[in-house]
mmCIF file with all atom_site columns, C-alpha atoms in Angstrom:
data_model
loop_
_atom_site.group_PDB
_atom_site.id
_atom_site.type_symbol
_atom_site.label_atom_id
_atom_site.label_alt_id
_atom_site.label_comp_id
_atom_site.label_asym_id
_atom_site.label_entity_id
_atom_site.label_seq_id
_atom_site.pdbx_PDB_ins_code
_atom_site.Cartn_x
_atom_site.Cartn_y
_atom_site.Cartn_z
_atom_site.occupancy
_atom_site.B_iso_or_equiv
_atom_site.pdbx_formal_charge
_atom_site.auth_seq_id
_atom_site.auth_comp_id
_atom_site.auth_asym_id
_atom_site.auth_atom_id
_atom_site.pdbx_PDB_model_num
ATOM 1  C CA . MET A 1 1  ? -26.772 4.808   4.515   1.00 0.00 ? 26  MET A CA 1
ATOM 2  C CA . PRO A 1 2  ? -29.150 1.890   5.244   1.00 0.00 ? 27  PRO A CA 1
ATOM 3  C CA . LYS A 1 3  ? -29.131 -0.913  2.645   1.00 0.00 ? 28  LYS A CA 1
ATOM 4  C CA . ALA A 1 4  ? -31.288 -4.040  2.446   1.00 0.00 ? 29  ALA A CA 1
ATOM 5  C CA . ILE A 1 5  ? -29.259 -6.986  1.114   1.00 0.00 ? 30  ILE A CA 1
ATOM 6  C CA . TRP A 1 6  ? -30.218 -10.574 0.306   1.00 0.00 ? 31  TRP A CA 1
ATOM 7  C CA . ASN A 1 7  ? -28.306 -13.223 -1.654  1.00 0.00 ? 32  ASN A CA 1
ATOM 8  C CA . GLY A 1 8  ? -25.626 -10.657 -2.522  1.00 0.00 ? 33  GLY A CA 1
ATOM 9  C CA . ALA A 1 9  ? -28.047 -8.174  -4.110  1.00 0.00 ? 34  ALA A CA 1
ATOM 10 C CA . ILE A 1 10 ? -28.845 -4.686  -2.839  1.00 0.00 ? 35  ILE A CA 1
ATOM 11 C CA . LEU A 1 11 ? -32.653 -4.655  -2.647  1.00 0.00 ? 36  LEU A CA 1
ATOM 12 C CA . ALA A 1 12 ? -33.006 -1.105  -1.351  1.00 0.00 ? 37  ALA A CA 1
ATOM 13 C CA . GLU A 1 13 ? -30.781 1.788   -0.315  1.00 0.00 ? 38  GLU A CA 1
ATOM 14 C CA . SER A 1 14 ? -31.800 5.110   1.192   1.00 0.00 ? 39  SER A CA 1
ATOM 15 C CA . ASP A 1 15 ? -30.879 7.635   3.842   1.00 0.00 ? 40  ASP A CA 1
ATOM 16 C CA . GLN A 1 16 ? -34.604 8.428   4.151   1.00 0.00 ? 41  GLN A CA 1
ATOM 17 C CA . THR A 1 17 ? -35.703 5.257   5.975   1.00 0.00 ? 42  THR A CA 1
ATOM 18 C CA . VAL A 1 18 ? -38.194 5.402   8.832   1.00 0.00 ? 43  VAL A CA 1
ATOM 19 C CA . VAL A 1 19 ? -37.612 3.000   11.747  1.00 0.00 ? 44  VAL A CA 1
ATOM 20 C CA . VAL A 1 20 ? -40.788 1.543   13.249  1.00 0.00 ? 45  VAL A CA 1
ATOM 21 C CA . GLU A 1 21 ? -40.746 -1.307  15.784  1.00 0.00 ? 46  GLU A CA 1
ATOM 22 C CA . GLY A 1 22 ? -37.083 -1.963  14.937  1.00 0.00 ? 47  GLY A CA 1
ATOM 23 C CA . ASN A 1 23 ? -37.680 -2.281  11.180  1.00 0.00 ? 48  ASN A CA 1
ATOM 24 C CA . HIS A 1 24 ? -36.256 0.072   8.563   1.00 0.00 ? 49  HIS A CA 1
ATOM 25 C CA . TYR A 1 25 ? -38.979 1.132   6.129   1.00 0.00 ? 50  TYR A CA 1
ATOM 26 C CA . PHE A 1 26 ? -37.524 2.236   2.795   1.00 0.00 ? 51  PHE A CA 1
ATOM 27 C CA . PRO A 1 27 ? -39.243 4.740   0.471   1.00 0.00 ? 52  PRO A CA 1
ATOM 28 C CA . SER A 1 28 ? -40.771 2.957   -2.534  1.00 0.00 ? 53  SER A CA 1
ATOM 29 C CA . ASP A 1 29 ? -38.492 4.859   -4.940  1.00 0.00 ? 54  ASP A CA 1
ATOM 30 C CA . ALA A 1 30 ? -35.431 3.430   -3.113  1.00 0.00 ? 55  ALA A CA 1
ATOM 31 C CA . ILE A 1 31 ? -36.127 -0.222  -3.942  1.00 0.00 ? 56  ILE A CA 1
ATOM 32 C CA . ASN A 1 32 ? -34.578 -2.083  -6.884  1.00 0.00 ? 57  ASN A CA 1
ATOM 33 C CA . LYS A 1 33 ? -37.844 -3.234  -8.422  1.00 0.00 ? 58  LYS A CA 1
ATOM 34 C CA . GLN A 1 34 ? -36.277 -5.943  -10.618 1.00 0.00 ? 59  GLN A CA 1
ATOM 35 C CA . TYR A 1 35 ? -35.953 -8.151  -7.502  1.00 0.00 ? 60  TYR A CA 1
ATOM 36 C CA . PHE A 1 36 ? -39.544 -7.744  -6.309  1.00 0.00 ? 61  PHE A CA 1
ATOM 37 C CA . GLN A 1 37 ? -42.516 -9.941  -7.195  1.00 0.00 ? 62  GLN A CA 1
ATOM 38 C CA . GLU A 1 38 ? -46.064 -9.151  -6.069  1.00 0.00 ? 63  GLU A CA 1
ATOM 39 C CA . SER A 1 39 ? -47.488 -11.645 -3.570  1.00 0.00 ? 64  SER A CA 1
ATOM 40 C CA . ASP A 1 40 ? -51.100 -12.490 -2.722  1.00 0.00 ? 65  ASP A CA 1
ATOM 41 C CA . THR A 1 41 ? -50.251 -12.490 1.000   1.00 0.00 ? 66  THR A CA 1
ATOM 42 C CA . HIS A 1 42 ? -51.860 -9.898  3.281   1.00 0.00 ? 67  HIS A CA 1
ATOM 43 C CA . THR A 1 43 ? -51.741 -9.445  7.044   1.00 0.00 ? 68  THR A CA 1
ATOM 44 C CA . THR A 1 44 ? -53.346 -6.910  9.359   1.00 0.00 ? 69  THR A CA 1
ATOM 45 C CA . CYS A 1 45 ? -51.695 -4.800  12.027  1.00 0.00 ? 70  CYS A CA 1
ATOM 46 C CA . PRO A 1 46 ? -54.107 -3.266  14.569  1.00 0.00 ? 71  PRO A CA 1
ATOM 47 C CA . TRP A 1 47 ? -52.519 0.196   14.356  1.00 0.00 ? 72  TRP A CA 1
ATOM 48 C CA . LYS A 1 48 ? -50.880 0.263   10.887  1.00 0.00 ? 73  LYS A CA 1
ATOM 49 C CA . GLY A 1 49 ? -53.545 -1.408  8.753   1.00 0.00 ? 74  GLY A CA 1
ATOM 50 C CA . VAL A 1 50 ? -53.416 -4.101  6.051   1.00 0.00 ? 75  VAL A CA 1
ATOM 51 C CA . ALA A 1 51 ? -49.950 -5.063  4.790   1.00 0.00 ? 76  ALA A CA 1
ATOM 52 C CA . SER A 1 52 ? -49.199 -6.356  1.303   1.00 0.00 ? 77  SER A CA 1
ATOM 53 C CA . TYR A 1 53 ? -46.120 -8.460  0.527   1.00 0.00 ? 78  TYR A CA 1
ATOM 54 C CA . TYR A 1 54 ? -43.440 -8.948  -2.091  1.00 0.00 ? 79  TYR A CA 1
ATOM 55 C CA . SER A 1 55 ? -41.385 -12.052 -2.683  1.00 0.00 ? 80  SER A CA 1
ATOM 56 C CA . ILE A 1 56 ? -37.725 -11.372 -3.458  1.00 0.00 ? 81  ILE A CA 1
ATOM 57 C CA . ALA A 1 57 ? -36.071 -13.124 -6.419  1.00 0.00 ? 82  ALA A CA 1
ATOM 58 C CA . VAL A 1 58 ? -32.287 -13.019 -6.881  1.00 0.00 ? 83  VAL A CA 1
ATOM 59 C CA . ASP A 1 59 ? -30.291 -15.331 -9.162  1.00 0.00 ? 84  ASP A CA 1
ATOM 60 C CA . GLY A 1 60 ? -33.094 -17.869 -9.450  1.00 0.00 ? 85  GLY A CA 1
ATOM 61 C CA . GLN A 1 61 ? -33.702 -18.067 -5.700  1.00 0.00 ? 86  GLN A CA 1
ATOM 62 C CA . VAL A 1 62 ? -36.968 -16.792 -4.228  1.00 0.00 ? 87  VAL A CA 1
ATOM 63 C CA . ASN A 1 63 ? -37.496 -15.552 -0.678  1.00 0.00 ? 88  ASN A CA 1
ATOM 64 C CA . LYS A 1 64 ? -41.293 -15.708 -0.339  1.00 0.00 ? 89  LYS A CA 1
ATOM 65 C CA . ASP A 1 65 ? -42.988 -12.724 1.292   1.00 0.00 ? 90  ASP A CA 1
ATOM 66 C CA . ALA A 1 66 ? -39.653 -11.305 2.477   1.00 0.00 ? 91  ALA A CA 1
ATOM 67 C CA . ALA A 1 67 ? -40.776 -7.670  2.083   1.00 0.00 ? 92  ALA A CA 1
ATOM 68 C CA . TRP A 1 68 ? -43.944 -5.911  3.121   1.00 0.00 ? 93  TRP A CA 1
ATOM 69 C CA . TYR A 1 69 ? -45.570 -2.529  2.785   1.00 0.00 ? 94  TYR A CA 1
ATOM 70 C CA . TYR A 1 70 ? -48.778 -0.747  3.691   1.00 0.00 ? 95  TYR A CA 1
ATOM 71 C CA . PRO A 1 71 ? -50.423 0.665   0.555   1.00 0.00 ? 96  PRO A CA 1
ATOM 72 C CA . SER A 1 72 ? -52.965 2.543   2.676   1.00 0.00 ? 97  SER A CA 1
ATOM 73 C CA . THR A 1 73 ? -52.221 2.930   6.384   1.00 0.00 ? 98  THR A CA 1
ATOM 74 C CA . LYS A 1 74 ? -54.292 3.901   9.362   1.00 0.00 ? 99  LYS A CA 1
ATOM 75 C CA . GLU A 1 75 ? -53.823 7.467   10.611  1.00 0.00 ? 100 GLU A CA 1
ATOM 76 C CA . LYS A 1 76 ? -51.023 6.731   13.142  1.00 0.00 ? 101 LYS A CA 1
ATOM 77 C CA . ALA A 1 77 ? -48.816 5.099   10.467  1.00 0.00 ? 102 ALA A CA 1
ATOM 78 C CA . LYS A 1 78 ? -49.157 7.628   7.619   1.00 0.00 ? 103 LYS A CA 1
ATOM 79 C CA . ASN A 1 79 ? -45.378 8.289   7.775   1.00 0.00 ? 104 ASN A CA 1
ATOM 80 C CA . ILE A 1 80 ? -44.685 4.762   6.385   1.00 0.00 ? 105 ILE A CA 1
ATOM 81 C CA . GLU A 1 81 ? -47.492 4.546   3.825   1.00 0.00 ? 106 GLU A CA 1
ATOM 82 C CA . GLY A 1 82 ? -46.052 2.907   0.710   1.00 0.00 ? 107 GLY A CA 1
ATOM 83 C CA . TYR A 1 83 ? -42.669 2.310   2.388   1.00 0.00 ? 108 TYR A CA 1
ATOM 84 C CA . VAL A 1 84 ? -41.111 -1.176  2.199   1.00 0.00 ? 109 VAL A CA 1
ATOM 85 C CA . ALA A 1 85 ? -39.636 -3.218  5.089   1.00 0.00 ? 110 ALA A CA 1
ATOM 86 C CA . PHE A 1 86 ? -37.865 -6.584  5.138   1.00 0.00 ? 111 PHE A CA 1
ATOM 87 C CA . TRP A 1 87 ? -37.447 -9.794  7.136   1.00 0.00 ? 112 TRP A CA 1
ATOM 88 C CA . LYS A 1 88 ? -36.789 -13.524 6.467   1.00 0.00 ? 113 LYS A CA 1
ATOM 89 C CA . GLY A 1 89 ? -33.028 -13.250 6.243   1.00 0.00 ? 114 GLY A CA 1
ATOM 90 C CA . VAL A 1 90 ? -32.807 -9.906  4.441   1.00 0.00 ? 115 VAL A CA 1
ATOM 91 C CA . LYS A 1 91 ? -30.050 -7.955  6.204   1.00 0.00 ? 116 LYS A CA 1
ATOM 92 C CA . VAL A 1 92 ? -30.370 -4.227  6.715   1.00 0.00 ? 117 VAL A CA 1
ATOM 93 C CA . GLU A 1 93 ? -26.920 -2.708  7.106   1.00 0.00 ? 118 GLU A CA 1
ATOM 94 C CA . ASN A 1 94 ? -26.366 0.865   8.149   1.00 0.00 ? 119 ASN A CA 1
ATOM 95 C CA . ASN A 1 95 ? -22.913 2.037   7.046   1.00 0.00 ? 120 ASN A CA 1
#
């Protein structure tokens, strides 16, 4: 089952991920919300829409904007609307 791990903490775990462009997108109910902090960062993808970000905080360390999601996607990306993906050193293991 895919797990997102950073700084020894399991950030998300689900067998319902969707892989898009090599990234595992986790359902929002599969994330451990205590590690997530809202961010003011937004970026735009031409085919997915506007992404919002979370910073990850574990044991006093913060990984700024290490997770992103699309609260409202364009039509071609509806299957990942609200799902969360990771980067910036967050490892996604599939075992």
